[in-house]
Coordinates of N, CA and C in Angstrom, one line a residue:
X1 N 20.1 -33.1 -3.1 CA 21.5 -33.6 -3.5 C 22.0 -34.5 -2.4
X2 N 22.5 -35.7 -2.6 CA 23.1 -36.7 -1.9 C 24.3 -36.0 -1.0
X3 N 24.3 -36.3 0.3 CA 25.6 -35.8 1.0 C 25.3 -34.4 1.4
X4 N 24.3 -33.8 1.3 CA 24.0 -32.6 1.5 C 23.3 -32.4 3.1
X5 N 24.0 -31.5 3.9 CA 23.0 -31.5 5.1 C 23.1 -29.9 5.6
X6 N 21.9 -29.6 6.4 CA 21.7 -28.2 6.8 C 22.3 -27.9 8.2
X7 N 22.9 -26.9 8.3 CA 23.3 -26.4 9.6 C 22.4 -25.0 9.9
X8 N 21.9 -24.9 11.2 CA 21.1 -23.7 11.3 C 19.6 -24.1 11.0
X9 N 18.7 -22.9 10.9 CA 19.1 -21.6 11.1 C 19.4 -21.1 12.6
X10 N 20.1 -20.0 12.4 CA 20.4 -19.4 13.6 C 19.6 -17.9 13.5
X11 N 19.0 -17.4 14.7 CA 18.5 -16.1 14.6 C 17.0 -16.3 15.4
X12 N 16.2 -15.4 14.9 CA 14.8 -15.3 15.5 C 13.8 -16.3 14.9
X13 N 12.7 -16.3 15.4 CA 11.6 -17.2 14.8 C 10.5 -16.5 13.9
X14 N 10.6 -15.2 13.6 CA 9.8 -14.7 12.9 C 10.1 -14.7 11.3
X15 N 9.3 -14.0 10.5 CA 9.5 -13.9 9.1 C 9.1 -15.1 8.3
X16 N 9.0 -15.0 7.1 CA 8.5 -16.2 6.1 C 9.8 -17.2 5.8
X17 N 9.6 -18.3 5.6 CA 10.5 -19.4 5.0 C 11.1 -19.1 3.9
X18 N 12.4 -19.1 3.6 CA 13.0 -18.9 2.3 C 14.1 -20.0 2.1
X19 N 13.9 -20.5 1.0 CA 15.1 -21.6 0.5 C 15.6 -21.6 -0.8
X20 N 16.7 -21.9 -1.0 CA 17.4 -22.0 -2.4 C 17.1 -23.6 -2.8
X21 N 17.2 -23.8 -4.2 CA 16.9 -25.1 -4.7 C 18.4 -25.8 -4.8
X22 N 18.7 -26.6 -3.9 CA 20.1 -27.1 -3.6 C 20.0 -28.7 -4.5
X23 N 19.2 -28.8 -5.4 CA 19.0 -30.1 -6.0 C 20.3 -30.6 -7.0
X24 N 20.9 -29.6 -7.5 CA 21.8 -29.6 -8.6 C 23.3 -29.3 -8.3
X25 N 23.6 -29.4 -7.0 CA 25.1 -29.0 -6.5 C 25.4 -27.7 -7.0
X26 N 24.8 -26.7 -6.3 CA 25.0 -25.2 -6.6 C 26.5 -24.8 -6.2
X27 N 26.9 -23.7 -6.9 CA 28.0 -23.1 -6.5 C 27.8 -21.7 -6.4
X28 N 27.9 -21.0 -5.2 CA 27.8 -19.7 -4.6 C 28.6 -18.8 -5.6
X29 N 28.1 -17.7 -6.3 CA 28.9 -16.7 -7.0 C 29.0 -15.4 -6.5
X30 N 27.8 -14.7 -5.9 CA 27.9 -13.7 -5.3 C 26.9 -13.4 -4.2
X31 N 27.2 -12.7 -3.4 CA 26.2 -12.3 -2.2 C 26.1 -10.8 -2.0
X32 N 24.9 -10.3 -1.9 CA 24.4 -8.9 -1.6 C 23.7 -9.0 -0.5
X33 N 24.1 -7.9 0.3 CA 23.6 -7.6 1.8 C 23.0 -6.0 1.8
X34 N 21.9 -5.9 2.6 CA 21.7 -4.6 3.2 C 21.8 -4.7 4.6
X35 N 22.5 -3.7 5.1 CA 22.7 -3.8 6.5 C 22.9 -2.5 7.2
X36 N 22.9 -2.5 8.5 CA 23.0 -1.1 9.5 C 23.1 -1.6 10.9
X37 N 22.1 -1.5 11.6 CA 21.9 -1.9 12.9 C 21.8 -3.5 13.0
X38 N 21.3 -3.9 11.9 CA 21.0 -5.4 11.7 C 21.1 -5.8 10.3
X39 N 21.1 -7.0 10.0 CA 20.9 -7.5 8.5 C 19.7 -7.1 8.1
X40 N 19.3 -6.3 7.2 CA 17.9 -6.0 6.5 C 17.7 -6.9 5.3
X41 N 18.7 -7.3 4.8 CA 18.4 -8.4 3.6 C 19.8 -9.0 3.0
X42 N 19.4 -10.3 2.5 CA 20.5 -11.0 1.8 C 19.9 -11.4 0.6
X43 N 20.7 -11.4 -0.5 CA 20.3 -12.1 -1.9 C 21.7 -12.6 -2.4
X44 N 21.3 -13.8 -3.0 CA 22.6 -14.7 -3.3 C 22.4 -15.1 -4.8
X45 N 23.4 -14.9 -5.7 CA 23.6 -15.6 -7.0 C 24.3 -16.7 -7.1
X46 N 23.7 -17.9 -7.5 CA 24.3 -18.9 -7.5 C 24.3 -19.8 -8.9
X47 N 25.2 -20.5 -9.3 CA 25.2 -21.4 -10.6 C 24.4 -22.8 -10.2
X48 N 23.4 -22.9 -11.1 CA 22.8 -24.3 -11.0 C 22.3 -24.8 -12.2
X49 N 22.9 -26.0 -12.7 CA 22.9 -26.7 -14.0 C 23.4 -25.6 -15.1
X50 N 24.4 -24.9 -14.7 CA 25.1 -24.2 -15.8 C 24.6 -22.8 -16.0
X51 N 23.5 -22.6 -15.4 CA 22.9 -21.1 -15.4 C 23.0 -20.4 -14.0
X52 N 23.4 -19.1 -14.2 CA 23.3 -18.3 -13.0 C 21.9 -17.8 -12.6
X53 N 21.6 -18.1 -11.2 CA 20.2 -17.8 -10.8 C 20.4 -17.1 -9.4
X54 N 19.4 -16.0 -9.4 CA 19.3 -15.2 -8.1 C 18.2 -15.6 -7.2
X55 N 18.5 -15.6 -6.0 CA 17.2 -15.9 -5.1 C 16.5 -14.6 -5.0
X56 N 15.5 -14.4 -4.6 CA 14.6 -13.3 -4.3 C 15.5 -12.4 -3.2
X57 N 15.2 -11.1 -3.0 CA 15.8 -10.6 -1.7 C 15.1 -10.8 -0.4
X58 N 15.8 -11.6 0.4 CA 15.2 -12.2 1.7 C 15.4 -11.1 2.8
X59 N 14.3 -10.3 2.9 CA 14.4 -9.1 3.8 C 14.0 -7.9 3.3
X60 N 14.0 -6.9 4.0 CA 13.7 -5.5 3.7 C 14.7 -4.7 2.9
X61 N 14.1 -3.5 2.5 CA 15.1 -2.6 1.6 C 15.8 -1.6 2.2
X62 N 15.8 -1.7 3.6 CA 16.6 -0.6 4.3 C 18.0 -1.0 4.6
X63 N 18.8 0.1 5.0 CA 20.4 -0.1 5.2 C 21.3 0.1 4.2
X64 N 22.4 -0.1 4.4 CA 23.6 0.1 3.5 C 23.6 -1.1 2.5
X65 N 23.9 -1.0 1.2 CA 24.1 -1.9 0.3 C 25.7 -2.4 0.2
X66 N 26.0 -3.7 0.4 CA 27.2 -4.3 0.2 C 27.3 -5.4 -0.5
X67 N 28.1 -5.8 -1.5 CA 28.3 -7.2 -2.2 C 29.6 -7.6 -2.3
X68 N 29.7 -8.9 -2.5 CA 31.0 -9.7 -2.8 C 30.8 -10.6 -3.8
X69 N 32.1 -10.8 -4.8 CA 31.9 -12.0 -5.8 C 32.9 -12.9 -5.3
X70 N 32.6 -14.2 -5.6 CA 33.8 -15.1 -5.2 C 34.4 -15.5 -6.5
X71 N 35.7 -15.8 -6.4 CA 36.7 -16.3 -7.5 C 36.1 -17.6 -8.1
X72 N 36.5 -18.0 -9.1 CA 36.2 -19.3 -9.7 C 36.7 -20.6 -8.9
X73 N 37.8 -20.3 -8.3 CA 38.3 -21.3 -7.2 C 38.1 -21.2 -5.8
X74 N 37.1 -20.4 -5.6 CA 36.7 -19.8 -4.2 C 35.2 -20.3 -4.0
X75 N 35.4 -20.9 -2.5 CA 33.9 -21.3 -2.1 C 33.8 -21.0 -0.6
X76 N 32.5 -20.7 -0.2 CA 32.4 -20.3 1.3 C 32.4 -21.5 2.1
X77 N 33.2 -21.5 3.1 CA 33.3 -22.5 4.2 C 32.5 -22.3 5.5
X78 N 32.4 -21.1 6.0 CA 31.8 -20.8 7.3 C 31.0 -19.3 7.1
X79 N 30.2 -19.2 8.2 CA 29.4 -18.0 8.3 C 29.5 -17.9 9.7
X80 N 29.9 -16.7 10.4 CA 29.9 -16.0 11.6 C 28.8 -14.8 11.8
X81 N 28.3 -14.8 12.9 CA 27.4 -13.8 13.1 C 26.8 -13.6 14.5
X82 N 25.9 -12.7 14.6 CA 25.1 -12.4 15.8 C 23.8 -12.2 15.6
X83 N 22.9 -12.7 16.5 CA 21.6 -12.2 16.5 C 21.0 -11.9 17.8
X84 N 19.9 -11.1 17.8 CA 19.3 -10.5 19.1 C 18.2 -9.5 18.6
X85 N 17.8 -8.9 19.5 CA 16.7 -7.8 19.4 C 17.0 -6.6 18.8
X86 N 16.2 -6.3 17.7 CA 16.4 -5.0 17.0 C 14.9 -4.5 16.6
X87 N 14.4 -3.4 16.9 CA 13.0 -2.8 16.7 C 12.1 -3.9 16.9
X88 N 12.3 -4.4 18.2 CA 11.4 -5.2 18.8 C 11.1 -6.6 18.5
X89 N 12.0 -7.0 17.5 CA 12.0 -8.5 17.1 C 13.5 -9.2 17.1
X90 N 13.6 -10.4 17.2 CA 14.9 -11.2 17.2 C 15.2 -11.3 15.6
X91 N 16.4 -10.7 15.4 CA 17.0 -10.8 13.9 C 18.4 -11.1 13.9
X92 N 18.9 -11.4 12.8 CA 20.4 -11.4 12.5 C 20.9 -9.8 12.6
X93 N 21.8 -9.9 13.6 CA 22.5 -8.3 13.6 C 23.7 -8.2 12.7
X94 N 24.5 -9.4 12.7 CA 25.8 -9.2 11.8 C 26.1 -10.6 11.2
X95 N 26.8 -10.5 9.9 CA 27.1 -11.6 9.4 C 28.8 -11.3 8.9
X96 N 29.4 -12.4 8.8 CA 30.7 -12.5 8.4 C 31.0 -13.8 7.5
X97 N 31.3 -13.8 6.2 CA 31.5 -14.9 5.5 C 33.0 -15.3 5.2
X98 N 33.4 -16.5 5.6 CA 34.7 -16.9 5.4 C 34.8 -18.0 4.1
X99 N 35.6 -17.6 3.4 CA 36.0 -18.5 2.2 C 37.1 -19.4 2.2
X100 N 37.7 -20.1 1.4 CA 38.8 -20.7 1.3 C 40.1 -19.8 0.9
X101 N 39.6 -18.6 0.6 CA 40.4 -17.6 0.3 C 40.6 -16.4 1.2
X102 N 39.5 -15.9 1.6 CA 39.5 -14.8 2.5 C 38.3 -14.7 3.3
X103 N 38.2 -13.5 3.9 CA 37.0 -13.1 4.8 C 36.2 -12.0 4.4
X104 N 34.9 -11.9 4.4 CA 34.1 -10.8 3.9 C 33.2 -10.3 5.1
X105 N 33.5 -9.1 5.4 CA 32.6 -8.7 6.6 C 33.5 -8.2 7.8
X106 N 33.1 -7.9 8.8 CA 31.5 -8.1 9.2 C 30.6 -7.0 8.7
X107 N 29.4 -7.5 8.4 CA 28.3 -6.6 7.9 C 27.3 -6.6 9.1
X108 N 26.7 -5.3 9.4 CA 25.9 -5.1 10.5 C 26.6 -4.9 11.7
X109 N 26.0 -5.2 12.8 CA 26.4 -4.7 14.2 C 26.6 -6.0 14.8
X110 N 28.0 -6.3 15.5 CA 28.2 -7.5 16.2 C 27.8 -7.1 17.7
X111 N 26.4 -7.6 17.8 CA 25.8 -7.3 19.1 C 24.9 -8.6 19.2
X112 N 24.8 -8.9 20.4 CA 23.7 -10.1 20.6 C 24.4 -11.4 20.9
X113 N 23.8 -12.6 20.5 CA 24.3 -13.9 20.5 C 25.2 -14.3 19.4
X114 N 26.3 -14.6 19.7 CA 27.3 -15.1 18.7 C 26.8 -16.5 18.1
X115 N 27.2 -16.8 16.8 CA 27.0 -18.0 16.3 C 27.9 -18.3 15.2
X116 N 28.3 -19.3 14.8 CA 29.0 -20.0 13.6 C 28.4 -21.0 13.1
X117 N 28.4 -21.1 11.7 CA 28.0 -22.3 11.0 C 29.0 -22.6 10.1
X118 N 29.6 -23.8 10.3 CA 30.9 -24.1 9.8 C 31.0 -25.3 9.1
X119 N 31.6 -25.4 7.9 CA 31.9 -26.7 7.1 C 33.1 -26.7 6.7
X120 N 34.4 -27.0 7.7 CA 35.7 -26.7 7.0 C 36.1 -27.7 6.1
X121 N 35.5 -28.8 6.0 CA 36.0 -29.6 5.1 C 35.1 -30.0 3.7
X122 N 34.2 -29.2 4.0 CA 33.1 -29.2 2.8 C 32.8 -27.7 2.3
X123 N 31.8 -27.5 1.5 CA 31.4 -26.1 0.9 C 30.0 -25.8 1.1
X124 N 29.7 -24.6 1.3 CA 28.3 -24.1 1.5 C 27.9 -23.9 0.0
X125 N 26.7 -24.7 -0.2 CA 26.0 -25.1 -1.6 C 24.8 -24.2 -1.7
X126 N 24.2 -23.8 -0.4 CA 22.9 -23.0 -0.3 C 22.7 -22.5 0.9
X127 N 21.6 -21.7 1.0 CA 21.1 -20.9 2.1 C 19.5 -21.4 2.4
X128 N 19.2 -21.3 3.6 CA 17.8 -21.2 4.0 C 17.7 -20.0 5.1
X129 N 16.6 -19.4 5.0 CA 16.2 -18.3 5.9 C 15.1 -18.0 6.4
X130 N 14.5 -17.3 7.3 CA 13.5 -16.8 7.5 C 13.5 -15.2 7.4
X131 N 12.5 -14.4 6.8 CA 12.8 -12.9 6.6 C 11.4 -12.3 6.6
X132 N 11.5 -11.1 7.0 CA 10.3 -10.2 6.8 C 10.8 -8.8 6.4
X133 N 10.7 -7.8 7.3 CA 11.7 -6.6 7.2 C 12.9 -6.6 7.4
X134 N 13.4 -7.8 8.0 CA 14.7 -7.9 8.4 C 15.1 -9.4 8.1
X135 N 16.3 -9.7 7.9 CA 16.7 -11.2 7.7 C 16.7 -11.7 9.5
X136 N 15.6 -12.4 9.4 CA 15.3 -13.0 11.0 C 16.2 -14.1 11.2
X137 N 16.5 -15.1 10.3 CA 17.4 -16.2 10.8 C 18.1 -16.6 9.5
X138 N 19.2 -17.4 9.5 CA 19.9 -17.8 8.3 C 20.6 -19.0 8.8
X139 N 20.3 -20.0 7.7 CA 21.1 -21.4 7.9 C 22.0 -21.6 6.5
X140 N 22.5 -22.8 6.7 CA 23.4 -23.1 5.5 C 23.0 -24.7 5.1
X141 N 23.3 -24.8 3.8 CA 23.5 -26.1 3.2 C 24.8 -26.2 2.9
X142 N 25.5 -27.6 3.4 CA 26.8 -27.9 3.1 C 26.8 -29.3 2.3
X143 N 27.8 -29.5 1.3 CA 28.1 -30.8 0.8 C 29.6 -30.9 0.6

């Protein structure tokens, strides 16, 4: 998608590469997380070409389940978080999502290196990540 750029990813170097298809000007609808001492997993529902699409679950099945839905007139503008060592690997430890209307989170533990991925004059249209048993790293596509 023209005018789209990547911020991040932030976190560790492990895990397999994950990406959303950002070719059609997506709108993020829902975010599901599994979290505890770290972010175990993330899964995103988004609208692409008029159809609601889920990413796979990026990460493992442990931790507490949380989710939030975005209103029709709401879009994500930034993500704050921490990454650091957990269970011997560098992973995302916490995430907070900020929209044009409210803040969701924090999820996980705010321990380690703090990071912010911010698009104040734009909106988040997609995510990229690395994951295995945990969410190793997370980045955003903005447009």
